Structures are given as C-alpha cells and as structure tokens.
Amino acid sequence: MKALKQRILNDGMALNETVLKVDSFLNHGVDAHLMYNIGTEFKKYFENHGVTKIFTIESSGIAPTVMTAMQMNLPMVTLKKQASKILKGDVYQTTVHSFTKATDYELTLSKKYISEDDHILIIDDFLANGEAALGAIRLVEEAGAKVAGIGIVIEKSFQAGRQLLIDKGYDVYSLARVSKLGEGIIEFIEE
C-alpha cells in the first residue's frame, strides 16, 4: 500500500534493526484517513473469504480493525491482554510472549463472542515473530472456529512470523512489508 509505505518513510523511525516506531499515526496518535484506507485494502483482499467476524488484539490493532469491520459490515471483537475483573469464567485463554516488551501476557476471549460457525479475520498492527497471531489463532481454533485470514498493517519480513504462518497454511496479507531496518534505515519488499 503506497500511502502507508510513504507515511512510514516520512514519519516512522527505525530505532534499531528490529524496532520501528510509528506511534505518530498508527498506535498512539491515529491518522483516521489512513486507517480508513487500510480498512479499504483489507476489505478488498478479504471480502470473498467468508469472514463472519474480525478479531484484533488490544490495543494497537483496534483502529485499522474498526475501519475494516465498518467497511465489511461485520462484528469486531478485541482480544484482551490486560487482566480484567469482569472477564472471568467462560473464556478461552492462551499465553503469548511479546518480544518487544520482553514479557508474557494472557490473551483472553469471552466464549460469547465466537461460535464454531465463525470464520475469523485476524488483523494486527505488526507481524514480526508471529507470537501474537499464533496466540489469536489458538483461541479461534480452541473455540472450533476457522481462521479466514490474517491481515497485517506492517510486516517485518526479515523476522520469521510470515513464513511460520504460511507454513501452517494461513493466508497472510500484509500492507507494508519491511525488508530491512537500521538506525535511520527503512526498506521495503517491493511487490
């Protein structure tokens, strides 16, 4: 997606070989127009995948997921990674390791938001090692539902996540595939 790549080049900051800071438009400040266009791209790609619901992991994936859900006219569900006093009992949970934050967290989904008949589109802001996506997939599949696809805003293609998901048979669609990061360096895979 040309506009996203340009925005990453203009406003993103590669802090080192693995960290890309895009908080000015994606996950702290949010560019609503860009998120709308991201939703349009995901809709175009996934509209014939039989999607019944769209899932994301709190909190950075919420903005692009909302726009996609609006455009596809589908329900959206946010998988929780913060402990909740009111979300207990009838839930699916799995442990996910965050390499960025060097910590584990419990990913939680209430059983009332998924059924065996669902075909779930998972959308997330970043794909690196694939841990977050795999955690979401575990919850969907534990419920007996199907993963219809995985939409990624920014993929770090030099890390193992994409290949891991593809090798497991999942359809991964990334809008910006970063091939290289370094202090002051951001390069993309041209497709």
PDB file of C-alpha atoms in Angstrom:
ATOM      1  CA  MET A   1       0.000   0.000   0.000  1.00  0.00           C
ATOM      2  CA  LYS A   2       1.783   3.052  -1.321  1.00  0.00           C
ATOM      3  CA  ALA A   3       0.295   5.650   1.079  1.00  0.00           C
ATOM      4  CA  LEU A   4       1.194   3.538   4.116  1.00  0.00           C
ATOM      5  CA  LYS A   5       4.761   2.984   2.935  1.00  0.00           C
ATOM      6  CA  GLN A   6       5.183   6.703   2.290  1.00  0.00           C
ATOM      7  CA  ARG A   7       3.846   7.516   5.745  1.00  0.00           C
ATOM      8  CA  ILE A   8       6.253   5.031   7.313  1.00  0.00           C
ATOM      9  CA  LEU A   9       9.161   6.656   5.444  1.00  0.00           C
ATOM     10  CA  ASN A  10       8.027  10.197   6.332  1.00  0.00           C
ATOM     11  CA  ASP A  11       7.003   9.714   9.963  1.00  0.00           C
ATOM     12  CA  GLY A  12       8.307   6.329  11.075  1.00  0.00           C
ATOM     13  CA  MET A  13      11.566   5.948  12.912  1.00  0.00           C
ATOM     14  CA  ALA A  14      13.770   2.864  12.873  1.00  0.00           C
ATOM     15  CA  LEU A  15      15.295   2.786  16.346  1.00  0.00           C
ATOM     16  CA  ASN A  16      17.485  -0.221  15.562  1.00  0.00           C
ATOM     17  CA  GLU A  17      17.472  -3.401  13.422  1.00  0.00           C
ATOM     18  CA  THR A  18      14.171  -4.670  14.886  1.00  0.00           C
ATOM     19  CA  VAL A  19      12.175  -1.712  16.258  1.00  0.00           C
ATOM     20  CA  LEU A  20      10.101   0.575  14.025  1.00  0.00           C
ATOM     21  CA  LYS A  21       8.361   3.430  15.819  1.00  0.00           C
ATOM     22  CA  VAL A  22       5.123   4.534  14.106  1.00  0.00           C
ATOM     23  CA  ASP A  23       3.290   5.964  17.089  1.00  0.00           C
ATOM     24  CA  SER A  24       2.519   9.265  15.358  1.00  0.00           C
ATOM     25  CA  PHE A  25      -0.062   7.673  13.046  1.00  0.00           C
ATOM     26  CA  LEU A  26      -0.772   4.042  13.998  1.00  0.00           C
ATOM     27  CA  ASN A  27      -0.658   3.239  17.684  1.00  0.00           C
ATOM     28  CA  HIS A  28      -0.609   6.400  19.798  1.00  0.00           C
ATOM     29  CA  GLY A  29      -1.676   9.216  17.528  1.00  0.00           C
ATOM     30  CA  VAL A  30      -4.014   7.734  14.901  1.00  0.00           C
ATOM     31  CA  ASP A  31      -4.451   9.022  11.350  1.00  0.00           C
ATOM     32  CA  ALA A  32      -8.143   8.224  10.757  1.00  0.00           C
ATOM     33  CA  HIS A  33      -7.918   8.793   6.985  1.00  0.00           C
ATOM     34  CA  LEU A  34      -5.024   6.378   6.693  1.00  0.00           C
ATOM     35  CA  MET A  35      -6.855   3.838   8.882  1.00  0.00           C
ATOM     36  CA  TYR A  36      -9.909   4.152   6.603  1.00  0.00           C
ATOM     37  CA  ASN A  37      -7.729   3.443   3.565  1.00  0.00           C
ATOM     38  CA  ILE A  38      -6.164   0.484   5.374  1.00  0.00           C
ATOM     39  CA  GLY A  39      -9.680  -0.826   6.055  1.00  0.00           C
ATOM     40  CA  THR A  40     -10.453  -0.453   2.347  1.00  0.00           C
ATOM     41  CA  GLU A  41      -7.397  -2.510   1.387  1.00  0.00           C
ATOM     42  CA  PHE A  42      -8.243  -5.284   3.840  1.00  0.00           C
ATOM     43  CA  LYS A  43     -11.859  -5.343   2.643  1.00  0.00           C
ATOM     44  CA  LYS A  44     -10.764  -5.679  -0.999  1.00  0.00           C
ATOM     45  CA  TYR A  45      -8.494  -8.590  -0.198  1.00  0.00           C
ATOM     46  CA  PHE A  46     -10.668 -10.498   2.300  1.00  0.00           C
ATOM     47  CA  GLU A  47     -14.234  -9.774   1.120  1.00  0.00           C
ATOM     48  CA  ASN A  48     -14.553 -13.183  -0.591  1.00  0.00           C
ATOM     49  CA  HIS A  49     -13.026 -15.211   2.254  1.00  0.00           C
ATOM     50  CA  GLY A  50     -16.356 -15.924   4.008  1.00  0.00           C
ATOM     51  CA  VAL A  51     -15.426 -13.797   7.031  1.00  0.00           C
ATOM     52  CA  THR A  52     -18.102 -13.621   9.753  1.00  0.00           C
ATOM     53  CA  LYS A  53     -16.175 -11.643  12.410  1.00  0.00           C
ATOM     54  CA  ILE A  54     -12.987  -9.630  12.671  1.00  0.00           C
ATOM     55  CA  PHE A  55     -10.658 -10.027  15.659  1.00  0.00           C
ATOM     56  CA  THR A  56      -7.739  -7.944  16.855  1.00  0.00           C
ATOM     57  CA  ILE A  57      -5.516  -7.852  19.914  1.00  0.00           C
ATOM     58  CA  GLU A  58      -5.740  -4.808  22.132  1.00  0.00           C
ATOM     59  CA  SER A  59      -4.743  -2.125  21.650  1.00  0.00           C
ATOM     60  CA  SER A  60      -2.687  -1.109  18.619  1.00  0.00           C
ATOM     61  CA  GLY A  61      -4.703  -3.130  16.124  1.00  0.00           C
ATOM     62  CA  ILE A  62      -8.022  -1.551  17.084  1.00  0.00           C
ATOM     63  CA  ALA A  63      -8.015   1.446  14.713  1.00  0.00           C
ATOM     64  CA  PRO A  64      -7.393  -0.471  11.456  1.00  0.00           C
ATOM     65  CA  THR A  65      -9.720  -3.243  12.596  1.00  0.00           C
ATOM     66  CA  VAL A  66     -12.602  -0.870  13.331  1.00  0.00           C
ATOM     67  CA  MET A  67     -12.296   0.633   9.850  1.00  0.00           C
ATOM     68  CA  THR A  68     -12.190  -2.809   8.243  1.00  0.00           C
ATOM     69  CA  ALA A  69     -15.191  -4.029  10.249  1.00  0.00           C
ATOM     70  CA  MET A  70     -17.189  -0.924   9.293  1.00  0.00           C
ATOM     71  CA  GLN A  71     -16.441  -1.365   5.609  1.00  0.00           C
ATOM     72  CA  MET A  72     -17.166  -5.102   5.641  1.00  0.00           C
ATOM     73  CA  ASN A  73     -20.259  -4.562   7.841  1.00  0.00           C
ATOM     74  CA  LEU A  74     -19.084  -7.243  10.257  1.00  0.00           C
ATOM     75  CA  PRO A  75     -18.803  -7.524  14.037  1.00  0.00           C
ATOM     76  CA  MET A  76     -15.432  -6.803  15.602  1.00  0.00           C
ATOM     77  CA  VAL A  77     -14.001  -8.402  18.739  1.00  0.00           C
ATOM     78  CA  THR A  78     -10.973  -7.234  20.714  1.00  0.00           C
ATOM     79  CA  LEU A  79      -8.900  -9.956  22.341  1.00  0.00           C
ATOM     80  CA  LYS A  80      -7.880  -8.765  25.786  1.00  0.00           C
ATOM     81  CA  LYS A  81      -4.335  -8.860  27.048  1.00  0.00           C
ATOM     82  CA  GLN A  82      -4.925  -6.836  30.192  1.00  0.00           C
ATOM     83  CA  ALA A  83      -6.252  -8.636  33.262  1.00  0.00           C
ATOM     84  CA  SER A  84      -9.940  -7.924  33.842  1.00  0.00           C
ATOM     85  CA  LYS A  85     -12.021  -8.408  36.989  1.00  0.00           C
ATOM     86  CA  ILE A  86     -15.221  -8.715  34.954  1.00  0.00           C
ATOM     87  CA  LEU A  87     -13.937 -11.094  32.256  1.00  0.00           C
ATOM     88  CA  LYS A  88     -13.865 -14.427  34.095  1.00  0.00           C
ATOM     89  CA  GLY A  89     -15.266 -17.891  33.758  1.00  0.00           C
ATOM     90  CA  ASP A  90     -16.466 -18.625  30.248  1.00  0.00           C
ATOM     91  CA  VAL A  91     -13.311 -17.585  28.424  1.00  0.00           C
ATOM     92  CA  TYR A  92     -10.612 -19.001  26.206  1.00  0.00           C
ATOM     93  CA  GLN A  93      -7.085 -18.048  27.260  1.00  0.00           C
ATOM     94  CA  THR A  94      -3.576 -18.582  25.996  1.00  0.00           C
ATOM     95  CA  THR A  95      -0.156 -17.256  26.951  1.00  0.00           C
ATOM     96  CA  VAL A  96       1.641 -15.086  24.406  1.00  0.00           C
ATOM     97  CA  HIS A  97       5.244 -13.893  24.570  1.00  0.00           C
ATOM     98  CA  SER A  98       5.912 -10.300  23.498  1.00  0.00           C
ATOM     99  CA  PHE A  99       9.447  -9.918  22.169  1.00  0.00           C
ATOM    100  CA  THR A 100       9.068  -6.125  22.001  1.00  0.00           C
ATOM    101  CA  LYS A 101       8.181  -5.883  25.699  1.00  0.00           C
ATOM    102  CA  ALA A 102      10.144  -8.999  26.761  1.00  0.00           C
ATOM    103  CA  THR A 103       7.198 -10.319  28.751  1.00  0.00           C
ATOM    104  CA  ASP A 104       4.369 -12.846  28.645  1.00  0.00           C
ATOM    105  CA  TYR A 105       0.680 -11.982  28.814  1.00  0.00           C
ATOM    106  CA  GLU A 106      -2.603 -13.886  28.903  1.00  0.00           C
ATOM    107  CA  LEU A 107      -4.678 -13.368  25.771  1.00  0.00           C
ATOM    108  CA  THR A 108      -8.373 -13.720  26.602  1.00  0.00           C
ATOM    109  CA  LEU A 109     -11.545 -14.189  24.542  1.00  0.00           C
ATOM    110  CA  SER A 110     -15.040 -14.433  26.014  1.00  0.00           C
ATOM    111  CA  LYS A 111     -16.850 -17.531  24.737  1.00  0.00           C
ATOM    112  CA  LYS A 112     -19.946 -15.451  23.988  1.00  0.00           C
ATOM    113  CA  TYR A 113     -18.179 -13.679  21.070  1.00  0.00           C
ATOM    114  CA  ILE A 114     -17.321 -16.762  18.988  1.00  0.00           C
ATOM    115  CA  SER A 115     -19.022 -19.895  17.723  1.00  0.00           C
ATOM    116  CA  GLU A 116     -17.993 -22.977  15.764  1.00  0.00           C
ATOM    117  CA  ASP A 117     -19.635 -21.472  12.658  1.00  0.00           C
ATOM    118  CA  ASP A 118     -17.394 -18.388  12.634  1.00  0.00           C
ATOM    119  CA  HIS A 119     -14.733 -17.631  10.033  1.00  0.00           C
ATOM    120  CA  ILE A 120     -12.437 -15.125  11.709  1.00  0.00           C
ATOM    121  CA  LEU A 121     -10.266 -12.484  10.074  1.00  0.00           C
ATOM    122  CA  ILE A 122      -7.438 -11.551  12.451  1.00  0.00           C
ATOM    123  CA  ILE A 123      -5.960  -8.067  11.987  1.00  0.00           C
ATOM    124  CA  ASP A 124      -2.899  -6.746  13.793  1.00  0.00           C
ATOM    125  CA  ASP A 125      -0.642  -3.716  13.528  1.00  0.00           C
ATOM    126  CA  PHE A 126       2.674  -5.610  13.303  1.00  0.00           C
ATOM    127  CA  LEU A 127       3.895  -9.066  12.358  1.00  0.00           C
ATOM    128  CA  ALA A 128       7.401  -9.963  13.480  1.00  0.00           C
ATOM    129  CA  ASN A 129       7.925 -13.403  15.025  1.00  0.00           C
ATOM    130  CA  GLY A 130       4.246 -14.348  14.792  1.00  0.00           C
ATOM    131  CA  GLU A 131       3.630 -14.909  18.503  1.00  0.00           C
ATOM    132  CA  ALA A 132       0.612 -12.590  18.769  1.00  0.00           C
ATOM    133  CA  ALA A 133      -1.004 -14.009  15.625  1.00  0.00           C
ATOM    134  CA  LEU A 134      -0.405 -17.572  16.818  1.00  0.00           C
ATOM    135  CA  GLY A 135      -1.998 -16.712  20.170  1.00  0.00           C
ATOM    136  CA  ALA A 136      -5.098 -15.338  18.434  1.00  0.00           C
ATOM    137  CA  ILE A 137      -5.205 -18.405  16.175  1.00  0.00           C
ATOM    138  CA  ARG A 138      -5.054 -20.725  19.209  1.00  0.00           C
ATOM    139  CA  LEU A 139      -8.102 -19.007  20.733  1.00  0.00           C
ATOM    140  CA  VAL A 140     -10.092 -19.140  17.473  1.00  0.00           C
ATOM    141  CA  GLU A 141      -9.291 -22.796  16.898  1.00  0.00           C
ATOM    142  CA  GLU A 142      -9.886 -23.777  20.534  1.00  0.00           C
ATOM    143  CA  ALA A 143     -13.439 -22.461  20.032  1.00  0.00           C
ATOM    144  CA  GLY A 144     -13.814 -24.697  16.981  1.00  0.00           C
ATOM    145  CA  ALA A 145     -13.991 -21.752  14.586  1.00  0.00           C
ATOM    146  CA  LYS A 146     -11.879 -21.232  11.449  1.00  0.00           C
ATOM    147  CA  VAL A 147      -9.260 -18.600  10.654  1.00  0.00           C
ATOM    148  CA  ALA A 148     -10.300 -16.997   7.347  1.00  0.00           C
ATOM    149  CA  GLY A 149      -7.115 -14.943   7.067  1.00  0.00           C
ATOM    150  CA  ILE A 150      -4.623 -12.682   8.787  1.00  0.00           C
ATOM    151  CA  GLY A 151      -4.316  -9.007   7.868  1.00  0.00           C
ATOM    152  CA  ILE A 152      -1.159  -7.187   8.920  1.00  0.00           C
ATOM    153  CA  VAL A 153      -0.567  -3.444   8.660  1.00  0.00           C
ATOM    154  CA  ILE A 154       3.253  -3.613   8.883  1.00  0.00           C
ATOM    155  CA  GLU A 155       5.231  -6.819   8.499  1.00  0.00           C
ATOM    156  CA  LYS A 156       8.882  -7.163   9.457  1.00  0.00           C
ATOM    157  CA  SER A 157       9.703  -9.620   6.677  1.00  0.00           C
ATOM    158  CA  PHE A 158      13.217 -10.209   7.967  1.00  0.00           C
ATOM    159  CA  GLN A 159      11.721 -11.966  11.010  1.00  0.00           C
ATOM    160  CA  ALA A 160      10.170 -15.441  10.987  1.00  0.00           C
ATOM    161  CA  GLY A 161       6.469 -14.679  11.568  1.00  0.00           C
ATOM    162  CA  ARG A 162       5.157 -14.628   7.993  1.00  0.00           C
ATOM    163  CA  GLN A 163       6.828 -17.872   6.950  1.00  0.00           C
ATOM    164  CA  LEU A 164       5.721 -19.579  10.151  1.00  0.00           C
ATOM    165  CA  LEU A 165       2.071 -18.651   9.481  1.00  0.00           C
ATOM    166  CA  ILE A 166       2.238 -19.543   5.787  1.00  0.00           C
ATOM    167  CA  ASP A 167       3.849 -22.899   6.606  1.00  0.00           C
ATOM    168  CA  LYS A 168       0.856 -23.612   8.870  1.00  0.00           C
ATOM    169  CA  GLY A 169      -1.497 -22.878   5.962  1.00  0.00           C
ATOM    170  CA  TYR A 170      -2.794 -19.413   6.858  1.00  0.00           C
ATOM    171  CA  ASP A 171      -3.490 -16.688   4.296  1.00  0.00           C
ATOM    172  CA  VAL A 172      -1.368 -13.690   5.362  1.00  0.00           C
ATOM    173  CA  TYR A 173      -1.910 -10.314   3.687  1.00  0.00           C
ATOM    174  CA  SER A 174       0.454  -7.503   4.716  1.00  0.00           C
ATOM    175  CA  LEU A 175       0.081  -3.913   3.521  1.00  0.00           C
ATOM    176  CA  ALA A 176       3.712  -2.870   4.068  1.00  0.00           C
ATOM    177  CA  ARG A 177       6.475  -5.466   4.126  1.00  0.00           C
ATOM    178  CA  VAL A 178       9.658  -4.096   5.684  1.00  0.00           C
ATOM    179  CA  SER A 179      12.763  -5.895   4.432  1.00  0.00           C
ATOM    180  CA  LYS A 180      15.384  -4.036   6.478  1.00  0.00           C
ATOM    181  CA  LEU A 181      15.593  -1.737   9.489  1.00  0.00           C
ATOM    182  CA  GLY A 182      18.558   0.054  10.990  1.00  0.00           C
ATOM    183  CA  GLU A 183      19.195   3.388  12.623  1.00  0.00           C
ATOM    184  CA  GLY A 184      17.751   5.743  10.002  1.00  0.00           C
ATOM    185  CA  ILE A 185      17.132   2.865   7.531  1.00  0.00           C
ATOM    186  CA  ILE A 186      13.691   1.621   6.443  1.00  0.00           C
ATOM    187  CA  GLU A 187      13.474  -0.538   3.318  1.00  0.00           C
ATOM    188  CA  PHE A 188      10.507  -2.402   1.839  1.00  0.00           C
ATOM    189  CA  ILE A 189       9.925  -5.525  -0.210  1.00  0.00           C
ATOM    190  CA  GLU A 190       8.527  -4.266  -3.497  1.00  0.00           C
ATOM    191  CA  GLU A 191       5.667  -6.385  -4.774  1.00  0.00           C
TER     192      GLU A 191
END
